[in-house]
Coordinates of C-alpha atoms in Angstrom, one line a residue:
M1 CA -66.6 2.2 -106.6
R2 CA -69.9 2.2 -104.6
E3 CA -71.5 -0.4 -102.4
N4 CA -74.5 -0.3 -104.8
F5 CA -72.2 -2.0 -107.3
L6 CA -71.8 -4.9 -104.9
Y7 CA -75.6 -5.2 -104.5
Y8 CA -75.8 -5.4 -108.3
I9 CA -73.2 -8.1 -108.6
W10 CA -74.6 -10.2 -105.8
R11 CA -78.3 -9.8 -106.6
Y12 CA -78.0 -10.5 -110.3
K13 CA -75.2 -13.1 -109.9
K14 CA -72.8 -11.1 -112.1
F15 CA -69.7 -12.9 -110.8
R16 CA -68.1 -16.3 -111.4
S17 CA -69.7 -18.3 -108.7
E18 CA -68.3 -21.7 -109.5
K19 CA -65.5 -22.8 -107.2
I20 CA -65.5 -19.5 -105.2
R21 CA -63.5 -19.4 -101.9
T22 CA -63.2 -17.2 -98.9
T23 CA -60.0 -15.2 -98.5
D24 CA -58.6 -17.9 -96.3
G25 CA -59.2 -20.6 -98.9
Q26 CA -62.5 -22.3 -97.8
P27 CA -64.9 -23.2 -100.6
I28 CA -68.3 -21.4 -100.7
R29 CA -71.5 -22.8 -102.2
I30 CA -74.4 -20.4 -102.3
T31 CA -77.9 -21.9 -102.2
D32 CA -80.0 -18.8 -101.5
Y33 CA -78.8 -15.2 -102.2
G34 CA -81.3 -13.8 -99.6
Q35 CA -83.3 -10.6 -99.8
V36 CA -82.1 -6.9 -99.9
N37 CA -82.6 -5.3 -96.5
T38 CA -84.3 -1.9 -96.9
N39 CA -84.0 -1.0 -93.2
A40 CA -81.0 -0.7 -90.8
G41 CA -78.7 -3.6 -90.3
P42 CA -76.9 -6.0 -92.6
D43 CA -77.4 -5.5 -96.4
I44 CA -78.7 -8.9 -97.3
L45 CA -81.1 -11.0 -95.1
N46 CA -81.8 -14.7 -94.9
A47 CA -79.0 -16.0 -97.2
R48 CA -78.1 -19.7 -97.1
L49 CA -74.7 -21.0 -98.0
T50 CA -72.1 -23.6 -97.2
I51 CA -68.6 -22.6 -96.2
G52 CA -66.2 -25.6 -96.1
S53 CA -68.4 -28.4 -94.8
I54 CA -70.6 -26.2 -92.6
S55 CA -74.0 -24.9 -93.8
W56 CA -75.0 -21.5 -92.7
A57 CA -78.2 -19.4 -92.7
G58 CA -77.9 -15.7 -91.9
N59 CA -77.1 -12.3 -93.3
V60 CA -74.5 -10.8 -95.7
E61 CA -72.8 -7.4 -95.4
F62 CA -71.2 -5.5 -98.3
H63 CA -68.2 -3.1 -98.2
T64 CA -66.0 -1.7 -101.0
K65 CA -63.0 -2.3 -98.6
A66 CA -63.0 -5.0 -95.9
S67 CA -61.6 -2.4 -93.4
H68 CA -64.9 -0.4 -93.7
W69 CA -66.3 -3.0 -91.3
Y70 CA -64.3 -1.3 -88.6
H71 CA -64.9 2.2 -89.9
H72 CA -68.7 1.6 -89.5
G73 CA -68.3 0.1 -86.1
H74 CA -69.8 -3.3 -87.0
H75 CA -67.2 -5.0 -84.7
K76 CA -69.0 -3.4 -81.7
D77 CA -72.6 -3.9 -82.9
P78 CA -74.3 -7.2 -81.9
V79 CA -76.7 -6.7 -84.9
Y80 CA -73.8 -7.7 -87.2
D81 CA -73.1 -11.0 -85.3
S82 CA -75.7 -12.5 -87.7
V83 CA -73.4 -11.9 -90.6
I84 CA -72.3 -15.2 -92.1
L85 CA -70.3 -13.7 -95.1
H86 CA -68.6 -10.4 -95.6
V87 CA -68.6 -9.5 -99.3
V88 CA -66.0 -6.9 -100.4
W89 CA -64.5 -5.5 -103.5
T90 CA -61.1 -5.2 -102.0
F91 CA -59.8 -7.4 -99.2
D92 CA -57.4 -5.4 -97.0
T93 CA -57.9 -6.9 -93.6
E94 CA -59.6 -9.7 -91.7
V95 CA -62.7 -8.7 -89.7
Y96 CA -64.2 -10.0 -86.4
N97 CA -67.6 -9.6 -84.8
C98 CA -68.2 -8.2 -81.3
H99 CA -67.5 -11.7 -79.8
G100 CA -64.1 -11.8 -81.5
T101 CA -65.2 -14.4 -84.1
L102 CA -63.7 -14.3 -87.5
V103 CA -66.2 -13.3 -90.2
P104 CA -65.6 -15.2 -93.5
T105 CA -64.9 -12.8 -96.4
L106 CA -65.5 -13.1 -100.1
E107 CA -63.5 -10.8 -102.4
L108 CA -65.4 -10.0 -105.6
N109 CA -62.7 -8.1 -107.5
P110 CA -61.1 -11.2 -109.1
L111 CA -64.4 -12.7 -109.9
V112 CA -66.0 -9.9 -112.0
T113 CA -65.2 -9.2 -115.7
S114 CA -64.6 -5.7 -117.0
Q115 CA -67.7 -6.0 -119.1
V116 CA -69.9 -6.3 -116.0
F117 CA -68.3 -3.2 -114.5
S118 CA -68.8 -1.3 -117.8
Q119 CA -72.5 -2.3 -117.9
Y120 CA -72.9 -1.1 -114.3
E121 CA -71.0 2.1 -115.0
Y122 CA -73.2 2.9 -118.0
F123 CA -76.4 2.3 -116.0
F124 CA -75.5 4.1 -112.8
M125 CA -72.7 6.5 -113.4
R126 CA -73.5 8.4 -116.7
P127 CA -73.4 12.2 -116.2
L128 CA -76.4 14.4 -116.8
K129 CA -79.0 11.7 -116.5
W130 CA -82.5 12.2 -115.1
I131 CA -82.9 8.6 -113.9
N132 CA -80.5 5.7 -114.2
C133 CA -82.6 3.7 -116.6
E134 CA -83.8 6.5 -118.8
T135 CA -82.4 4.9 -122.0
Q136 CA -83.8 1.5 -121.2
I137 CA -87.1 2.1 -119.5
S138 CA -89.2 2.5 -122.7
S139 CA -88.4 -1.1 -123.6
V140 CA -89.9 -2.5 -120.3
N141 CA -93.2 -4.3 -120.7
D142 CA -96.2 -2.1 -120.1
H143 CA -97.7 -4.8 -117.8
V144 CA -94.6 -4.6 -115.5
I145 CA -94.8 -0.8 -115.3
S146 CA -98.6 -0.7 -114.6
N147 CA -98.3 -3.4 -111.9
W148 CA -95.4 -1.5 -110.3
F149 CA -97.2 1.8 -110.5
Q150 CA -100.2 0.3 -108.6
K151 CA -97.9 -0.9 -105.8
L152 CA -96.2 2.5 -105.7
F153 CA -99.5 4.2 -105.4
F154 CA -100.4 2.1 -102.3
L155 CA -97.0 2.6 -100.8
R156 CA -97.4 6.4 -101.1
L157 CA -101.0 6.2 -99.9
Q158 CA -100.0 4.1 -96.8
R159 CA -97.4 6.7 -95.8
K160 CA -100.0 9.5 -96.0
S161 CA -102.5 7.4 -94.1
S162 CA -100.0 6.8 -91.3
E163 CA -99.5 10.6 -91.0
I164 CA -103.3 11.0 -90.8
L165 CA -103.6 8.4 -88.1
S166 CA -100.9 10.3 -86.1
M167 CA -103.1 13.5 -86.5
H168 CA -106.1 11.5 -85.4
R169 CA -104.4 10.5 -82.2
Q170 CA -103.5 14.2 -81.5
L171 CA -107.1 15.2 -82.1
D172 CA -108.7 12.9 -79.5
Q173 CA -109.6 10.3 -82.3
D174 CA -112.2 12.7 -83.8
W175 CA -112.4 11.9 -87.5
E176 CA -114.2 15.1 -88.4
A177 CA -111.6 17.2 -86.6
T178 CA -108.9 15.2 -88.3
T179 CA -110.5 15.9 -91.7
F180 CA -110.6 19.6 -90.9
A181 CA -106.9 19.7 -89.9
C182 CA -105.9 17.8 -93.0
L183 CA -107.9 20.1 -95.3
A184 CA -106.4 23.2 -93.7
K185 CA -102.9 21.8 -94.1
Y186 CA -103.2 20.7 -97.7
L187 CA -105.3 23.7 -98.9
A188 CA -102.6 26.0 -97.6
G189 CA -99.8 24.5 -99.7
P190 CA -96.2 23.7 -98.6
V191 CA -95.3 27.2 -97.5
N192 CA -98.1 27.6 -94.9
A193 CA -99.1 24.0 -94.3
A194 CA -97.6 24.0 -90.7
A195 CA -99.2 27.4 -89.9
F196 CA -102.6 26.3 -91.1
F197 CA -102.3 23.0 -89.2
S198 CA -101.4 24.9 -86.0
M199 CA -104.4 27.1 -86.5
A200 CA -106.7 24.2 -87.1
K201 CA -105.6 22.5 -83.8
S202 CA -105.8 25.7 -81.7
F203 CA -109.5 25.4 -81.0
D204 CA -112.2 22.8 -80.5
F205 CA -113.5 21.7 -83.9
R206 CA -117.1 21.7 -82.5
I207 CA -116.9 25.5 -82.7
V208 CA -116.7 25.2 -86.5
L209 CA -119.8 23.1 -86.5
K210 CA -121.6 25.7 -84.4
L211 CA -120.5 28.5 -86.7
K212 CA -121.1 26.7 -89.9
P213 CA -124.4 28.5 -90.9
D214 CA -122.6 31.9 -90.6
L215 CA -119.8 32.4 -93.2
L216 CA -118.7 35.7 -91.6
S217 CA -118.2 34.0 -88.2
L218 CA -116.2 31.2 -89.8
E219 CA -113.9 33.6 -91.5
A220 CA -113.5 35.7 -88.3
L221 CA -112.5 32.5 -86.5
F222 CA -110.0 31.4 -89.1
F223 CA -108.5 34.8 -89.8
G224 CA -108.4 35.8 -86.1
Q225 CA -106.7 32.5 -84.9
A226 CA -104.2 32.8 -87.8
G227 CA -103.2 36.3 -86.6
L228 CA -104.2 38.1 -89.8
L229 CA -106.6 40.6 -88.3
N230 CA -103.9 42.7 -86.5
I231 CA -103.3 44.9 -89.6
K232 CA -102.6 48.5 -90.4
E233 CA -104.6 48.7 -93.7
K234 CA -108.0 48.4 -92.2
D235 CA -111.3 48.6 -94.0
S236 CA -114.9 48.0 -93.1
Y237 CA -114.7 44.3 -93.8
S238 CA -111.6 43.7 -91.8
E239 CA -113.0 45.7 -88.9
L240 CA -116.2 43.7 -89.0
L241 CA -114.2 40.5 -88.9
A242 CA -112.1 41.8 -86.0
H243 CA -115.2 42.8 -84.1
R244 CA -116.7 39.3 -84.6
Y245 CA -113.5 37.6 -83.7
K246 CA -113.2 39.6 -80.4
F247 CA -116.7 38.3 -79.5
L248 CA -115.8 34.7 -80.4
K249 CA -112.5 34.9 -78.6
R250 CA -114.3 35.9 -75.4
K251 CA -117.2 33.4 -75.8
Y252 CA -115.0 30.4 -76.6
N253 CA -111.9 31.4 -74.6
L254 CA -109.7 31.3 -77.8
D255 CA -105.9 31.5 -77.6
N256 CA -103.7 32.0 -80.7
R257 CA -100.4 32.8 -79.1
N258 CA -98.7 29.6 -80.3
I259 CA -99.9 29.7 -83.9
I260 CA -97.0 29.5 -86.4
R261 CA -96.6 32.7 -88.4
I262 CA -98.4 32.9 -91.7
R263 CA -96.2 33.8 -94.7
F264 CA -97.0 35.5 -98.0
L265 CA -93.5 35.6 -99.6
R266 CA -92.9 33.5 -102.7
L267 CA -96.6 32.7 -103.2
R268 CA -98.7 33.3 -106.2
P269 CA -101.6 35.6 -105.3
D270 CA -104.3 32.9 -105.8
G271 CA -102.5 30.9 -103.2
F272 CA -102.3 33.7 -100.6
P273 CA -103.3 32.5 -97.1
T274 CA -106.1 35.0 -97.1
I275 CA -107.7 33.4 -100.1
R276 CA -107.1 29.9 -98.8
L277 CA -108.6 30.7 -95.4
S278 CA -111.7 32.1 -97.0
Q279 CA -112.0 29.0 -99.2
L280 CA -111.6 26.8 -96.1
A281 CA -114.5 28.7 -94.5
G282 CA -116.5 28.2 -97.7
I283 CA -115.9 24.5 -97.6
Y284 CA -117.3 24.2 -94.1
H285 CA -120.1 26.7 -94.8
K286 CA -121.2 24.6 -97.8
N287 CA -120.8 21.0 -96.4
S288 CA -122.0 19.4 -93.2
H289 CA -120.1 16.2 -92.2
I290 CA -117.2 16.1 -94.6
F291 CA -115.5 13.0 -93.3
S292 CA -118.8 11.0 -93.6
E293 CA -119.3 12.4 -97.1
I294 CA -115.8 11.3 -98.1
T295 CA -116.1 7.8 -96.7
E296 CA -119.5 7.3 -98.4
S297 CA -118.5 8.6 -101.8
E298 CA -118.0 6.1 -104.5
R299 CA -116.6 8.3 -107.3
A300 CA -113.9 10.9 -107.5
E301 CA -116.3 13.5 -108.8
E302 CA -118.4 13.2 -105.7
M303 CA -115.4 14.2 -103.6
I304 CA -114.4 17.0 -106.0
Q305 CA -117.9 18.5 -105.5
L306 CA -117.1 19.0 -101.8
F307 CA -114.3 21.3 -102.7
K308 CA -116.1 23.3 -105.4
V309 CA -116.2 26.6 -103.5
T310 CA -115.3 30.2 -104.0
A311 CA -113.7 32.7 -101.5
S312 CA -116.3 35.1 -100.1
S313 CA -117.3 38.2 -102.2
Y314 CA -114.8 40.5 -100.5
W315 CA -111.9 38.5 -102.0
S316 CA -113.2 38.9 -105.5
D317 CA -111.3 42.2 -105.7
H318 CA -108.8 41.7 -102.9
Y319 CA -105.8 39.5 -102.1
K320 CA -104.9 41.2 -98.9
F321 CA -107.0 43.3 -96.4
G322 CA -107.4 46.9 -97.4
K323 CA -105.7 46.6 -100.8
P324 CA -108.2 46.5 -103.7
S325 CA -107.1 44.5 -106.8
V326 CA -108.5 43.7 -110.2
E327 CA -111.7 41.8 -109.8
K328 CA -111.4 38.0 -110.2
I329 CA -113.5 35.2 -108.7
K330 CA -111.3 33.2 -106.4
S331 CA -112.5 29.6 -106.8
I332 CA -110.5 26.5 -105.8
S333 CA -109.0 25.4 -109.0
R334 CA -109.6 21.9 -110.5
E335 CA -105.9 21.2 -109.9
K336 CA -106.2 22.0 -106.2
Q337 CA -109.5 20.1 -106.0
T338 CA -107.6 17.0 -107.4
S339 CA -104.8 17.6 -104.9
L340 CA -107.3 17.6 -102.0
V341 CA -108.8 14.3 -103.2
L342 CA -105.4 12.7 -103.6
N343 CA -103.8 14.1 -100.4
V344 CA -106.8 14.3 -98.0
A345 CA -109.9 12.4 -99.1
I346 CA -108.4 9.1 -100.4
P347 CA -105.8 8.9 -97.6
L348 CA -108.5 9.6 -95.0
R349 CA -110.6 6.7 -96.3
N350 CA -107.5 4.4 -96.2
A351 CA -106.6 5.6 -92.7
Y352 CA -110.1 4.9 -91.5
R353 CA -109.9 1.4 -92.8
D354 CA -106.6 0.9 -91.1
F355 CA -108.1 2.2 -87.9
L356 CA -110.9 -0.4 -88.2
G357 CA -108.4 -3.1 -89.1
R358 CA -109.7 -3.6 -92.7
G359 CA -106.6 -2.9 -94.7
K360 CA -106.3 -1.4 -98.2
N361 CA -109.0 -1.3 -100.8
L362 CA -108.2 -1.5 -104.5
T363 CA -111.1 0.8 -105.3
D364 CA -108.9 3.7 -104.0
F365 CA -106.6 3.2 -107.0
G366 CA -109.7 3.2 -109.3
V367 CA -111.0 6.4 -107.7
A368 CA -107.7 8.2 -108.2
A369 CA -107.5 6.8 -111.8
E370 CA -110.8 8.7 -112.6
L371 CA -108.9 12.0 -112.2
S372 CA -106.6 13.5 -114.8
S373 CA -102.9 13.2 -114.2
E374 CA -101.3 15.9 -112.1
S375 CA -99.1 18.3 -114.0
N376 CA -95.6 18.5 -112.5
A377 CA -91.9 18.2 -113.4
I378 CA -91.8 14.5 -112.5
V379 CA -94.7 13.6 -114.8
S380 CA -93.1 15.7 -117.6
G381 CA -89.8 14.0 -117.0
F382 CA -91.2 10.5 -117.4
S383 CA -93.1 11.6 -120.5
S384 CA -89.9 12.8 -122.0
I385 CA -88.3 9.3 -121.8
G386 CA -91.4 7.5 -123.2
I387 CA -93.4 6.7 -120.1
K388 CA -97.0 8.0 -120.4
V389 CA -98.6 8.9 -117.1
K390 CA -102.3 8.4 -117.8
N391 CA -104.1 9.5 -114.7
A392 CA -103.8 10.9 -111.2
A393 CA -103.2 7.4 -109.7
E394 CA -100.2 6.9 -111.9
S395 CA -98.9 10.4 -111.4
Q396 CA -98.9 9.7 -107.6
A397 CA -97.0 6.5 -108.4
A398 CA -94.6 8.4 -110.6
V399 CA -93.8 10.9 -107.8
E400 CA -93.2 8.0 -105.4
L401 CA -90.9 6.2 -108.0
K402 CA -88.8 9.3 -108.7
S403 CA -88.5 10.5 -105.1
N404 CA -88.0 7.3 -103.2
Y405 CA -86.4 5.0 -105.8
C406 CA -84.8 6.8 -108.7
D407 CA -83.3 9.7 -106.7
K408 CA -82.0 7.3 -104.1
N409 CA -80.5 4.8 -106.6
K410 CA -82.8 2.0 -105.3
C411 CA -82.8 0.3 -108.6
M412 CA -82.5 -3.2 -107.0
Q413 CA -85.7 -2.5 -105.0
C414 CA -87.6 -1.3 -108.1
E415 CA -89.5 -3.7 -110.3
I416 CA -88.6 -1.7 -113.4
G417 CA -85.0 -1.7 -112.4
N418 CA -85.1 -5.5 -111.7
E419 CA -86.6 -6.1 -115.1
I420 CA -83.7 -4.1 -116.8
L421 CA -80.8 -5.2 -114.6
S422 CA -81.7 -8.9 -114.6

């Protein structure tokens, strides 16, 4: 038995609600079942009911056993003084709030049929399922799914925008410097994101603007600050970069002692930090004011063009310094370009509007929808159960749905789950 079952029973009124009574015999009449609380505190907010002859407005708390009220410390927490009804599966003790007032209790066990429990068990507790509703989701109306996907896209976008606004505050509210830090972080990929971010914050961004015309100096700055020029396998190019970095370090008083260590393990060669740093230098050698170009772009393809760069010629036959490899042009892939638009460009636009107090813009969904769907296990998983993810906006929504709803059994907060469960 899980508390999620009690949410299910309560929200969808799956119990015999006529002539229900508290455990001490008082009649209960429910006029408003309230809303599920997604934050800390009581499980249901703003319920309205009458117990005996007294009308109440307040919150509802669920437990599988009444005694869990004490196990969770609610009798000592003033937040739970707002609870007007304690809903439990099994009543094993009376409970009191921190003022010593008895909290009325409703025991659901006698009020629920075995059929309801079987339906819940089938939905939530089947073994080897990918998501709870995998056998029912294909029957949900396409309009319900598309509307929910759009909301999920903006939920995910807003979280990314909040992270960018936090970076923006760290970087003296400089939008171009924030753009640089974001690009460094997301171009690196998960393994080296923190390391690239620490590198990007380790010097004044205005140095990048000064060095922009000289690709060699940009590479020397990035590789030197990242600690990748202290190597044994030297060659003429790495020595040239080291010499240039030594000059830049002295000129700009650079310090890289606190940079997070770069890692190569468990990375595909095309994603090596050496290649990504050279591509980052290429982006800034090619473009001027990237933040301004992002905010002024009207189409996804305009943003993609910002990231159409290739690592410098040395890297066409190298992945690491001093170790020649088979020749291959190291361009930023279309997949990575799409990722930069979704994780940097569009969230930057949204964060900037938040900063100006303008709120979300529906065109962000349209811009993302211009891009092909991302290819990942989540998109493949939804496809396997009949849900076609048509574009990158929907693939972002699918990741949000799986990660923050399906995997956490938040079916009651999911509009698809609501459609099925109701």
